[in-house]
C-alpha cells in the first residue's frame, strides 16, 4: 500500500546536504590536544549572509553618516550664509532709508536754495538801491555843505574804480553774477557805516544851519536907508559934541515891520530910557541883537522867535529925531559893527 505523503526532492536534498553535520578539527604544531567542533553546512551560508548583511549595513550606515555629516556642515554654512544675508539685507535697508532721507534733504536743500537765490537777488537789488541813495545823499549833502561854506565829504569804505560811484560798482557786481551773501553783507555793513558818517555830516550841517539861522545876519527891515553909521558921530540933536553910536540907524516910515535878524529867545521887550520901546533877542553862540525906537512891540520876554519873524514896528520913541530903527549887535558882551555880519544883499 502506497503512502499518501507527498515527496519534495529539493527539500529532501537540502535536508540531506545542509543538515548534514561536519566535524572541523584544528591541530596545533606543539602537539597539544587538537580542537574540534561540529558544524552543520547549512549554517555557513546563513553566517555568511549575516556577515555580508552586517557589512552592507555598516557600509550603508557609514555612507549615510558621512552624508548626514556633510548635510549638517552644509546646513551650518547655509545658516551662517542666511544670517549674513539677513544682516546684509538689514544693512541695505538701513542704507536705503538713509539714502531716501538724504534725497529728501537734498530736495529740501534745492527748494531752500531756490528761495535763497531769490532772496539774494532781492537783497542785491536792495543793496544796489541803497548804495544809489547813499550816493545821492552824498551829492545832496555836498551841495548843502558848499552853500554853507563847509568842506565836501567823500564816501567811506574800500577803494572804488576811477569815475564810478558805489552804486555803479555794486550794480556791476550784481549784473555780472559776482555778488554773494558775504558781499551783500559787506555792502550793507559799508552802507551802515556810510550812513553813520552821513549822520555826522548832516549833524554838522544841522549845527551849521542852526548857527547860520541863529546869528543876526539878516536885515531887520526891508529898507537899506542908513541914516547913521556905526562908531563916533556928531550929536544929532545939535551942538558941536560927538557921541559913540554902537549900531546903525535905518530910516523908514513909522509902522514898517521889524524882523528878527536871527532865531533866538526874546530877553527884553519893554521901554528903555533913551531908546523907547526896545526888543533884545539872545541868539546863542554869544550873539545879541537890539531893536530900538519901536512904535509897537509884537513879542514878549521869553518868547522864541524865528529868523525873519516880525517882532515890532518902526517908530520914533525915546531919544529920536524921527522914525527909524536903531539896530545893534553884541558879540560876547561887546558891540560890533552890524555891517560885519549882515548879509550883503540888496
Short mmCIF file of N, CA and C in Angstrom, two decimals, residues 202-309:
data_model
loop_
_atom_site.label_atom_id
_atom_site.label_comp_id
_atom_site.label_asym_id
_atom_site.label_seq_id
_atom_site.Cartn_x
_atom_site.Cartn_y
_atom_site.Cartn_z
N UNK A 202 25.36 165.35 8.35
CA UNK A 202 24.11 166.11 8.43
C UNK A 202 23.98 166.81 9.78
N UNK A 203 24.53 166.19 10.84
CA UNK A 203 24.53 166.87 12.13
C UNK A 203 25.38 168.14 12.06
N UNK A 204 26.50 168.01 11.35
CA UNK A 204 27.35 169.20 11.17
C UNK A 204 26.60 170.26 10.36
N UNK A 205 25.88 169.80 9.31
CA UNK A 205 25.07 170.73 8.52
C UNK A 205 23.98 171.35 9.38
N UNK A 206 23.33 170.47 10.21
CA UNK A 206 22.27 170.98 11.08
C UNK A 206 22.82 172.02 12.05
N UNK A 207 24.00 171.71 12.60
CA UNK A 207 24.61 172.68 13.52
C UNK A 207 24.97 173.97 12.80
N UNK A 208 25.51 173.79 11.58
CA UNK A 208 25.88 174.98 10.81
C UNK A 208 24.64 175.78 10.42
N UNK A 209 23.58 175.02 10.03
CA UNK A 209 22.32 175.70 9.67
C UNK A 209 21.73 176.40 10.87
N UNK A 210 21.77 175.71 12.02
CA UNK A 210 21.28 176.35 13.25
C UNK A 210 22.09 177.60 13.57
N UNK A 211 23.41 177.47 13.37
CA UNK A 211 24.28 178.62 13.62
C UNK A 211 23.94 179.77 12.68
N UNK A 212 23.79 179.43 11.37
CA UNK A 212 23.51 180.49 10.39
C UNK A 212 22.12 181.08 10.59
N UNK A 213 21.17 180.22 11.05
CA UNK A 213 19.83 180.75 11.33
C UNK A 213 19.80 181.57 12.62
N UNK A 214 20.77 181.30 13.49
CA UNK A 214 20.75 181.98 14.78
C UNK A 214 21.48 183.32 14.76
N UNK A 215 22.63 183.37 14.10
CA UNK A 215 23.39 184.62 14.16
C UNK A 215 22.59 185.73 13.46
N UNK A 216 22.63 186.93 14.00
CA UNK A 216 21.81 188.04 13.45
C UNK A 216 22.42 188.62 12.17
N UNK A 217 22.29 187.85 11.09
CA UNK A 217 22.90 188.26 9.82
C UNK A 217 21.89 188.78 8.80
N UNK A 218 20.58 188.71 9.13
CA UNK A 218 19.55 189.18 8.20
C UNK A 218 19.22 190.66 8.48
N UNK A 219 18.88 191.37 7.45
CA UNK A 219 18.50 192.78 7.62
C UNK A 219 17.19 192.82 8.39
N UNK A 220 17.11 193.66 9.39
CA UNK A 220 15.90 193.70 10.25
C UNK A 220 14.71 194.40 9.62
N UNK A 221 14.94 195.20 8.57
CA UNK A 221 13.85 195.86 7.84
C UNK A 221 14.16 195.78 6.36
N UNK A 222 13.14 196.05 5.55
CA UNK A 222 13.36 195.98 4.11
C UNK A 222 14.15 197.19 3.58
N UNK A 223 14.14 198.28 4.34
CA UNK A 223 14.85 199.49 3.90
C UNK A 223 16.35 199.32 4.07
N UNK A 224 17.11 199.95 3.17
CA UNK A 224 18.57 199.97 3.28
C UNK A 224 19.06 201.42 3.41
N UNK A 225 18.17 202.30 3.88
CA UNK A 225 18.48 203.73 4.01
C UNK A 225 19.20 203.96 5.34
N UNK A 226 20.52 203.93 5.31
CA UNK A 226 21.32 204.10 6.51
C UNK A 226 21.46 205.60 6.79
N UNK A 227 20.92 206.05 7.91
CA UNK A 227 20.98 207.47 8.27
C UNK A 227 22.08 207.77 9.27
N UNK A 228 22.64 206.72 9.91
CA UNK A 228 23.75 206.94 10.84
C UNK A 228 24.56 205.65 10.92
N UNK A 229 25.89 205.76 10.71
CA UNK A 229 26.77 204.60 10.69
C UNK A 229 27.19 204.22 12.11
N UNK A 230 27.89 203.10 12.20
CA UNK A 230 28.43 202.60 13.47
C UNK A 230 29.69 203.42 13.81
N UNK A 231 29.84 203.80 15.07
CA UNK A 231 31.03 204.48 15.52
C UNK A 231 30.72 205.87 16.08
N UNK A 232 31.78 206.70 16.15
CA UNK A 232 31.62 208.05 16.69
C UNK A 232 30.91 208.92 15.66
N UNK A 233 29.96 209.77 16.14
CA UNK A 233 29.21 210.65 15.25
C UNK A 233 28.92 211.97 15.96
N UNK A 234 28.54 212.97 15.18
CA UNK A 234 28.10 214.25 15.75
C UNK A 234 26.77 214.06 16.45
N UNK A 235 26.57 214.86 17.49
CA UNK A 235 25.33 214.79 18.24
C UNK A 235 24.18 215.14 17.32
N UNK A 236 23.21 214.24 17.10
CA UNK A 236 22.11 214.50 16.17
C UNK A 236 21.15 215.57 16.67
N UNK A 237 21.29 215.95 17.93
CA UNK A 237 20.40 216.97 18.46
C UNK A 237 21.06 218.35 18.46
N UNK A 238 22.12 218.51 17.71
CA UNK A 238 22.77 219.81 17.55
C UNK A 238 23.96 219.98 18.47
N UNK A 239 24.66 221.09 18.27
CA UNK A 239 25.84 221.36 19.07
C UNK A 239 27.08 220.79 18.40
N UNK A 240 28.19 221.00 19.06
CA UNK A 240 29.47 220.57 18.50
C UNK A 240 30.02 219.33 19.19
N UNK A 241 29.19 218.70 20.04
CA UNK A 241 29.65 217.49 20.73
C UNK A 241 29.50 216.26 19.83
N UNK A 242 30.22 215.28 20.20
CA UNK A 242 30.13 214.00 19.48
C UNK A 242 29.78 212.89 20.47
N UNK A 243 29.34 211.78 19.93
CA UNK A 243 28.96 210.66 20.80
C UNK A 243 29.24 209.33 20.08
N UNK A 244 29.35 208.32 20.86
CA UNK A 244 29.53 206.99 20.28
C UNK A 244 28.20 206.37 19.90
N UNK A 245 28.12 205.91 18.67
CA UNK A 245 26.89 205.26 18.18
C UNK A 245 27.25 203.81 17.86
N UNK A 246 26.81 202.88 18.70
CA UNK A 246 27.26 201.48 18.60
C UNK A 246 26.25 200.61 17.84
N UNK A 247 25.69 201.20 16.78
CA UNK A 247 24.80 200.46 15.90
C UNK A 247 24.64 201.22 14.62
N UNK A 248 23.63 200.91 13.87
CA UNK A 248 23.30 201.65 12.66
C UNK A 248 21.85 202.08 12.74
N UNK A 249 21.58 203.29 12.22
CA UNK A 249 20.21 203.78 12.12
C UNK A 249 19.72 203.57 10.71
N UNK A 250 18.53 202.93 10.57
CA UNK A 250 17.95 202.65 9.26
C UNK A 250 16.64 203.45 9.19
N UNK A 251 16.61 204.45 8.29
CA UNK A 251 15.43 205.28 8.16
C UNK A 251 14.32 204.58 7.39
N UNK A 252 13.09 204.63 7.93
CA UNK A 252 11.93 204.03 7.27
C UNK A 252 10.68 204.55 7.95
N UNK A 253 9.53 204.52 7.29
CA UNK A 253 8.30 205.09 7.84
C UNK A 253 7.85 204.39 9.11
N UNK A 254 7.11 205.12 9.93
CA UNK A 254 6.51 204.54 11.13
C UNK A 254 5.57 203.39 10.73
N UNK A 255 5.63 202.32 11.48
CA UNK A 255 4.79 201.15 11.20
C UNK A 255 5.44 200.12 10.30
N UNK A 256 6.66 200.42 9.80
CA UNK A 256 7.36 199.42 8.97
C UNK A 256 7.69 198.19 9.83
N UNK A 257 7.42 196.97 9.31
CA UNK A 257 7.70 195.76 10.10
C UNK A 257 9.20 195.63 10.41
N UNK A 258 9.49 195.21 11.63
CA UNK A 258 10.86 194.90 12.03
C UNK A 258 10.96 193.38 12.21
N UNK A 259 11.96 192.79 11.57
CA UNK A 259 12.11 191.34 11.59
C UNK A 259 13.28 190.93 12.49
N UNK A 260 13.13 189.75 13.12
CA UNK A 260 14.25 189.21 13.89
C UNK A 260 15.36 188.86 12.91
N UNK A 261 16.56 189.34 13.18
CA UNK A 261 17.67 189.09 12.25
C UNK A 261 18.24 187.69 12.38
N UNK A 262 17.77 186.94 13.33
CA UNK A 262 18.15 185.54 13.51
C UNK A 262 17.24 184.92 14.54
N UNK A 263 17.20 183.56 14.59
CA UNK A 263 16.31 182.94 15.57
C UNK A 263 16.93 183.03 16.96
N UNK A 264 16.09 183.00 17.98
CA UNK A 264 16.59 183.09 19.33
C UNK A 264 15.46 183.30 20.32
N UNK A 265 15.82 183.75 21.52
CA UNK A 265 14.87 183.97 22.59
C UNK A 265 14.83 185.45 22.95
N UNK A 266 13.62 185.95 23.07
CA UNK A 266 13.44 187.35 23.45
C UNK A 266 13.80 187.49 24.94
N UNK A 267 14.81 188.30 25.23
CA UNK A 267 15.20 188.50 26.62
C UNK A 267 14.74 189.87 27.15
N UNK A 268 14.41 190.79 26.23
CA UNK A 268 13.89 192.11 26.63
C UNK A 268 12.81 192.52 25.64
N UNK A 269 11.68 192.97 26.13
CA UNK A 269 10.61 193.53 25.31
C UNK A 269 9.90 194.57 26.17
N UNK A 270 10.51 195.77 26.23
CA UNK A 270 9.98 196.79 27.15
C UNK A 270 10.51 198.18 26.76
N UNK A 271 10.05 199.18 27.52
CA UNK A 271 10.54 200.55 27.34
C UNK A 271 11.88 200.70 28.06
N UNK A 272 12.85 201.28 27.29
CA UNK A 272 14.14 201.58 27.88
C UNK A 272 14.40 203.08 27.77
N UNK A 273 14.92 203.65 28.82
CA UNK A 273 15.19 205.09 28.84
C UNK A 273 16.14 205.47 27.71
N UNK A 274 15.74 206.45 26.93
CA UNK A 274 16.56 206.93 25.82
C UNK A 274 16.36 206.14 24.55
N UNK A 275 15.91 204.86 24.64
CA UNK A 275 15.77 204.01 23.45
C UNK A 275 14.30 203.70 23.12
N UNK A 276 13.41 204.14 24.00
CA UNK A 276 12.00 203.88 23.75
C UNK A 276 11.69 202.40 23.83
N UNK A 277 10.66 201.99 23.10
CA UNK A 277 10.31 200.56 23.08
C UNK A 277 11.43 199.77 22.39
N UNK A 278 11.94 198.78 23.12
CA UNK A 278 13.11 198.03 22.64
C UNK A 278 12.89 196.53 22.78
N UNK A 279 13.38 195.81 21.81
CA UNK A 279 13.40 194.33 21.84
C UNK A 279 14.85 193.87 21.78
N UNK A 280 15.22 192.95 22.68
CA UNK A 280 16.56 192.35 22.65
C UNK A 280 16.38 190.83 22.49
N UNK A 281 17.09 190.27 21.51
CA UNK A 281 17.00 188.82 21.23
C UNK A 281 18.36 188.18 21.48
N UNK A 282 18.34 187.09 22.28
CA UNK A 282 19.56 186.30 22.51
C UNK A 282 19.59 185.17 21.48
N UNK A 283 20.57 185.19 20.59
CA UNK A 283 20.65 184.20 19.50
C UNK A 283 21.54 183.01 19.85
N UNK A 284 22.16 183.03 21.02
CA UNK A 284 23.13 181.99 21.32
C UNK A 284 24.43 182.27 20.59
N UNK A 285 25.40 181.35 20.77
CA UNK A 285 26.71 181.50 20.13
C UNK A 285 27.36 182.84 20.50
N UNK A 286 26.90 183.49 21.59
CA UNK A 286 27.48 184.74 22.04
C UNK A 286 26.86 185.99 21.43
N UNK A 287 25.78 185.85 20.60
CA UNK A 287 25.21 187.00 19.88
C UNK A 287 23.92 187.49 20.55
N UNK A 288 23.80 188.83 20.62
CA UNK A 288 22.57 189.52 21.00
C UNK A 288 22.27 190.56 19.93
N UNK A 289 21.00 190.76 19.60
CA UNK A 289 20.60 191.84 18.69
C UNK A 289 19.58 192.74 19.41
N UNK A 290 19.69 194.06 19.13
CA UNK A 290 18.82 195.05 19.80
C UNK A 290 18.07 195.86 18.74
N UNK A 291 16.78 196.09 18.99
CA UNK A 291 15.91 196.84 18.07
C UNK A 291 15.23 197.94 18.91
N UNK A 292 15.58 199.21 18.63
CA UNK A 292 15.10 200.31 19.48
C UNK A 292 14.28 201.34 18.71
N UNK A 293 13.62 202.24 19.50
CA UNK A 293 12.76 203.32 18.99
C UNK A 293 11.51 202.78 18.31
N UNK A 294 11.06 201.59 18.70
CA UNK A 294 9.88 200.98 18.05
C UNK A 294 8.60 201.71 18.46
N UNK A 295 7.64 201.66 17.57
CA UNK A 295 6.33 202.24 17.89
C UNK A 295 5.44 201.22 18.58
N UNK A 296 5.72 199.93 18.36
CA UNK A 296 4.89 198.88 18.95
C UNK A 296 5.71 197.59 19.03
N UNK A 297 5.54 196.88 20.12
CA UNK A 297 6.23 195.59 20.30
C UNK A 297 5.24 194.44 20.05
N UNK A 298 5.68 193.43 19.31
CA UNK A 298 4.79 192.31 18.95
C UNK A 298 5.20 191.00 19.61
N UNK A 299 6.21 191.03 20.45
CA UNK A 299 6.65 189.82 21.15
C UNK A 299 6.79 190.13 22.63
N UNK A 300 6.95 189.05 23.43
CA UNK A 300 7.11 189.19 24.86
C UNK A 300 8.40 188.53 25.32
N UNK A 301 8.85 188.91 26.47
CA UNK A 301 10.07 188.33 27.03
C UNK A 301 9.89 186.82 27.25
N UNK A 302 10.89 186.05 26.87
CA UNK A 302 10.84 184.59 26.98
C UNK A 302 10.31 183.89 25.76
N UNK A 303 9.82 184.65 24.80
CA UNK A 303 9.26 184.05 23.58
C UNK A 303 10.38 183.64 22.63
N UNK A 304 10.21 182.46 21.97
CA UNK A 304 11.15 182.00 20.94
C UNK A 304 10.72 182.56 19.59
N UNK A 305 11.66 183.15 18.87
CA UNK A 305 11.35 183.73 17.57
C UNK A 305 12.24 183.09 16.51
N UNK A 306 11.74 183.07 15.29
CA UNK A 306 12.50 182.55 14.16
C UNK A 306 13.06 183.70 13.36
N UNK A 307 14.10 183.39 12.60
CA UNK A 307 14.70 184.42 11.75
C UNK A 307 13.66 184.91 10.75
N UNK A 308 13.50 186.24 10.63
CA UNK A 308 12.54 186.81 9.70
C UNK A 308 11.17 187.02 10.29
N UNK A 309 10.97 186.61 11.53
CA UNK A 309 9.66 186.79 12.18
C UNK A 309 9.49 188.26 12.57
#
